[in-house]
Amino acid sequence: MRHFIFGYGSLICQQSRSITAPTLQGAIAEPVIISHIERIWAARVPTRNSNPVADESRDHIRGWTPMGIRRRHGASCNGVLIHVDEEELTRFDVREEGYKRHRIDLIDVYPHYESTDSSSAADAPVTNAVRCPECNIVFEKAHKKRTTNNNLDESDIYVWVYIQNDESAPNPSYPITQSYVDIIMRGCLSVSKEFARKFLETTYGWWNDGDLDGISRDTHHTWVDDRQSPMYVRADSDFSMEHGDAIDRLIEEHHPNALKKRVISM
């Protein structure tokens, strides 16, 4: 039996994955597209006492908002396919507290192709562009399921995705944190700038006006620049400080209004 995880947020980043499962250091994660899934800022992570967010300057913050997804017909979501064993799968189950693991139908799994790839037809057969041999098997079975009427035995392949237990938009108490965004963008840019742009284009909820009761519009925010003092436990401050400007320029191409509302958090 083969297990795969669809990583659509911080799991896109190899360095972040390896913190949870060191055995995946150097392992290939294959770029992939999943149909009928929409990526949104919608999960909830409460602040832990050991988290640097819990200081006096941030006493209004109860946690932060990581990535989530929802099922929506016609949507698509890019990410990576990660081949894992049972022990590694258990490690990610522990990491993804507040999420539940769901199985993805193979018919919705497609290889990611760059726009310059001559094999990038909507449902082209698998090509040599796929670097992960195990992922090749997934793509071949998915293609066969879409193009034939034969009953396909899928009992030996499980493609999993973590879906948040509760869906809630970011707000001042649970903001989006830039240190987390940077880790995702690091993973996306390791694939290509086009892949990173696809992530930005297909991620929704960068700004939420939310409930303003008792909060002035001047101080209301849902996105904080915490690069100087990261809230995200798997943040990489050196990477953020070195590449932050380039990441901001890329974000500005797709979400300029939301980026203007981002505030500094120290």
Short mmCIF file of C-alpha atoms in Angstrom, two decimals, residues 57-260:
data_model
loop_
_atom_site.label_atom_id
_atom_site.label_comp_id
_atom_site.label_asym_id
_atom_site.label_seq_id
_atom_site.Cartn_x
_atom_site.Cartn_y
_atom_site.Cartn_z
CA SER A 57 2.72 43.80 22.53
CA ARG A 58 0.56 41.01 21.12
CA ASP A 59 -1.79 40.31 24.00
CA HIS A 60 -4.78 40.86 21.69
CA ILE A 61 -3.66 37.92 19.52
CA ARG A 62 -5.05 34.54 20.56
CA GLY A 63 -3.51 32.58 17.70
CA TRP A 64 -3.09 32.75 13.95
CA THR A 65 -4.76 31.60 10.73
CA PRO A 66 -2.99 29.04 8.55
CA MET A 67 -4.08 27.61 5.22
CA GLY A 68 -7.21 25.58 4.71
CA ILE A 69 -9.19 24.21 1.80
CA ARG A 70 -12.77 23.60 0.84
CA ARG A 71 -14.39 21.49 -1.83
CA ARG A 72 -15.73 23.53 -4.73
CA HIS A 73 -16.72 22.14 -8.12
CA GLY A 74 -14.62 23.60 -10.91
CA ALA A 75 -11.86 24.94 -8.65
CA SER A 76 -8.26 23.78 -8.74
CA CYS A 77 -5.38 23.92 -6.29
CA ASN A 78 -1.67 23.46 -6.88
CA GLY A 79 0.64 21.84 -4.37
CA VAL A 80 2.97 18.88 -4.07
CA LEU A 81 2.50 15.13 -3.83
CA ILE A 82 4.58 13.65 -1.01
CA HIS A 83 5.20 9.90 -0.88
CA VAL A 84 5.29 8.79 2.77
CA ASP A 85 5.45 5.58 4.72
CA GLU A 86 3.14 4.70 7.62
CA GLU A 87 5.47 6.14 10.26
CA GLU A 88 5.88 9.42 8.37
CA LEU A 89 2.11 9.60 7.85
CA THR A 90 1.60 9.30 11.60
CA ARG A 91 4.06 12.15 12.18
CA PHE A 92 2.08 14.43 9.85
CA ASP A 93 -1.18 13.43 11.54
CA VAL A 94 0.30 14.76 14.79
CA ARG A 95 1.59 17.93 13.11
CA GLU A 96 -1.75 18.71 11.50
CA GLU A 97 -3.64 19.11 14.77
CA GLY A 98 -6.98 20.78 14.07
CA TYR A 99 -7.23 19.08 10.68
CA LYS A 100 -8.65 15.74 9.60
CA ARG A 101 -7.10 13.55 6.93
CA HIS A 102 -9.37 12.84 3.94
CA ARG A 103 -8.83 10.70 0.87
CA ILE A 104 -8.69 12.35 -2.57
CA ASP A 105 -10.26 10.63 -5.56
CA LEU A 106 -7.55 9.74 -8.09
CA ILE A 107 -9.70 11.14 -10.87
CA ASP A 108 -8.98 14.64 -9.50
CA VAL A 109 -5.17 14.27 -9.48
CA TYR A 110 -3.13 15.82 -12.33
CA PRO A 111 0.57 16.49 -12.85
CA HIS A 112 1.61 20.14 -12.78
CA TYR A 113 2.98 21.37 -16.10
CA GLU A 114 4.80 24.62 -16.72
CA SER A 115 3.34 26.74 -19.52
CA THR A 116 6.47 26.08 -21.60
CA ASP A 117 6.07 22.30 -21.34
CA SER A 118 5.08 20.87 -24.72
CA SER A 119 3.26 18.02 -22.94
CA SER A 120 0.90 20.29 -21.01
CA ALA A 121 -2.35 19.16 -22.62
CA ALA A 122 -5.31 19.12 -20.23
CA ASP A 123 -5.04 15.38 -19.62
CA ALA A 124 -1.84 14.32 -21.34
CA PRO A 125 -0.30 10.95 -20.47
CA VAL A 126 2.49 11.03 -17.92
CA THR A 127 5.82 12.21 -19.34
CA ASN A 128 9.46 12.07 -18.32
CA ALA A 129 8.96 15.47 -16.67
CA VAL A 130 7.69 13.65 -13.56
CA ARG A 131 10.72 13.09 -11.30
CA CYS A 132 9.14 10.99 -8.55
CA PRO A 133 8.76 7.33 -9.67
CA GLU A 134 6.11 6.58 -7.05
CA CYS A 135 4.12 9.66 -8.08
CA ASN A 136 4.29 8.45 -11.68
CA ILE A 137 2.19 5.48 -10.62
CA VAL A 138 -0.43 7.82 -9.16
CA PHE A 139 -0.60 9.92 -12.34
CA GLU A 140 -0.81 6.87 -14.57
CA LYS A 141 -3.70 5.40 -12.58
CA ALA A 142 -5.45 8.77 -12.43
CA HIS A 143 -5.14 9.18 -16.20
CA LYS A 144 -6.44 5.66 -16.77
CA LYS A 145 -9.42 6.27 -14.50
CA ARG A 146 -10.36 9.43 -16.43
CA THR A 147 -9.96 7.94 -19.88
CA THR A 148 -11.39 4.42 -19.53
CA ASN A 149 -14.60 2.92 -18.24
CA ASN A 150 -12.83 0.01 -16.61
CA ASN A 151 -13.21 -0.56 -12.90
CA LEU A 152 -9.88 0.53 -11.44
CA ASP A 153 -8.43 -1.10 -8.36
CA GLU A 154 -7.32 1.79 -6.12
CA SER A 155 -6.83 -0.25 -2.97
CA ASP A 156 -3.03 0.05 -3.21
CA ILE A 157 -2.87 3.87 -3.53
CA TYR A 158 -4.10 6.44 -1.03
CA VAL A 159 -3.76 10.17 -1.73
CA TRP A 160 -4.54 12.14 1.43
CA VAL A 161 -5.28 15.79 2.16
CA TYR A 162 -5.65 17.53 5.52
CA ILE A 163 -8.85 19.59 5.82
CA GLN A 164 -9.38 21.95 8.74
CA ASN A 165 -12.03 20.95 11.29
CA ASP A 166 -13.50 24.45 11.44
CA GLU A 167 -13.61 27.15 8.77
CA SER A 168 -13.11 30.69 10.08
CA ALA A 169 -11.76 33.75 8.27
CA PRO A 170 -8.73 35.64 9.62
CA ASN A 171 -9.43 38.40 12.12
CA PRO A 172 -7.40 40.62 14.50
CA SER A 173 -7.18 37.86 17.09
CA TYR A 174 -6.23 35.20 14.53
CA PRO A 175 -4.28 36.97 11.76
CA ILE A 176 -2.39 35.65 8.75
CA THR A 177 1.31 35.74 9.63
CA GLN A 178 3.93 36.70 7.06
CA SER A 179 6.48 34.27 8.52
CA TYR A 180 4.12 31.44 7.54
CA VAL A 181 3.48 32.92 4.09
CA ASP A 182 7.24 33.10 3.53
CA ILE A 183 7.66 29.37 4.21
CA ILE A 184 4.96 28.53 1.67
CA MET A 185 6.48 30.87 -0.90
CA ARG A 186 9.90 29.33 -0.30
CA GLY A 187 8.45 25.97 -1.27
CA CYS A 188 6.58 27.37 -4.27
CA LEU A 189 9.63 29.22 -5.59
CA SER A 190 11.71 26.05 -5.29
CA VAL A 191 9.43 24.68 -8.03
CA SER A 192 9.24 27.84 -10.18
CA LYS A 193 8.06 31.43 -10.15
CA GLU A 194 5.11 30.32 -12.29
CA PHE A 195 4.15 27.78 -9.61
CA ALA A 196 4.36 30.52 -6.96
CA ARG A 197 2.12 32.78 -9.03
CA LYS A 198 -0.37 29.92 -9.38
CA PHE A 199 -0.43 29.60 -5.59
CA LEU A 200 -1.17 33.31 -5.19
CA GLU A 201 -3.83 33.28 -7.91
CA THR A 202 -5.70 30.32 -6.40
CA THR A 203 -5.59 31.29 -2.71
CA TYR A 204 -8.53 33.25 -1.32
CA GLY A 205 -9.23 35.25 1.84
CA TRP A 206 -6.14 37.45 2.11
CA TRP A 207 -8.23 40.18 3.73
CA ASN A 208 -11.36 39.93 5.83
CA ASP A 209 -13.14 42.93 7.31
CA GLY A 210 -14.79 40.62 9.79
CA ASP A 211 -16.64 41.80 12.87
CA LEU A 212 -15.57 45.38 13.66
CA ASP A 213 -17.60 45.64 16.83
CA GLY A 214 -15.39 47.48 19.35
CA ILE A 215 -12.43 47.62 16.95
CA SER A 216 -11.56 50.75 14.99
CA ARG A 217 -11.01 50.38 11.26
CA ASP A 218 -7.60 51.98 11.70
CA THR A 219 -6.36 49.16 13.92
CA HIS A 220 -8.35 46.28 12.45
CA HIS A 221 -6.14 43.88 10.53
CA THR A 222 -5.92 40.27 9.52
CA TRP A 223 -2.40 40.10 8.10
CA VAL A 224 0.73 40.93 10.09
CA ASP A 225 4.34 41.27 9.00
CA ASP A 226 6.04 39.33 11.80
CA ARG A 227 9.37 38.76 10.03
CA GLN A 228 11.31 40.54 12.78
CA SER A 229 9.70 38.42 15.50
CA PRO A 230 8.06 35.35 13.93
CA MET A 231 4.90 33.83 15.33
CA TYR A 232 5.13 30.69 13.17
CA VAL A 233 6.94 27.89 14.99
CA ARG A 234 8.67 26.61 11.81
CA ALA A 235 9.63 30.06 10.51
CA ASP A 236 13.04 30.71 8.95
CA SER A 237 13.99 34.28 9.88
CA ASP A 238 17.17 34.30 7.80
CA PHE A 239 15.27 33.28 4.67
CA SER A 240 12.51 35.83 5.33
CA MET A 241 14.91 38.70 5.84
CA GLU A 242 16.94 37.81 2.75
CA HIS A 243 14.05 37.18 0.38
CA GLY A 244 11.21 39.19 1.95
CA ASP A 245 11.34 42.08 -0.52
CA ALA A 246 11.23 39.75 -3.53
CA ILE A 247 8.31 37.83 -2.02
CA ASP A 248 6.44 41.07 -1.33
CA ARG A 249 6.88 42.18 -4.94
CA LEU A 250 5.42 38.92 -6.16
CA ILE A 251 2.48 39.13 -3.74
CA GLU A 252 1.85 42.73 -4.82
CA GLU A 253 1.30 41.55 -8.40
CA HIS A 254 -1.70 39.50 -7.27
CA HIS A 255 -3.01 41.00 -4.01
CA PRO A 256 -1.92 44.67 -3.92
CA ASN A 257 -4.86 45.94 -1.83
CA ALA A 258 -4.47 43.26 0.83
CA LEU A 259 -0.72 43.82 0.97
CA LYS A 260 -1.27 47.56 1.60
#
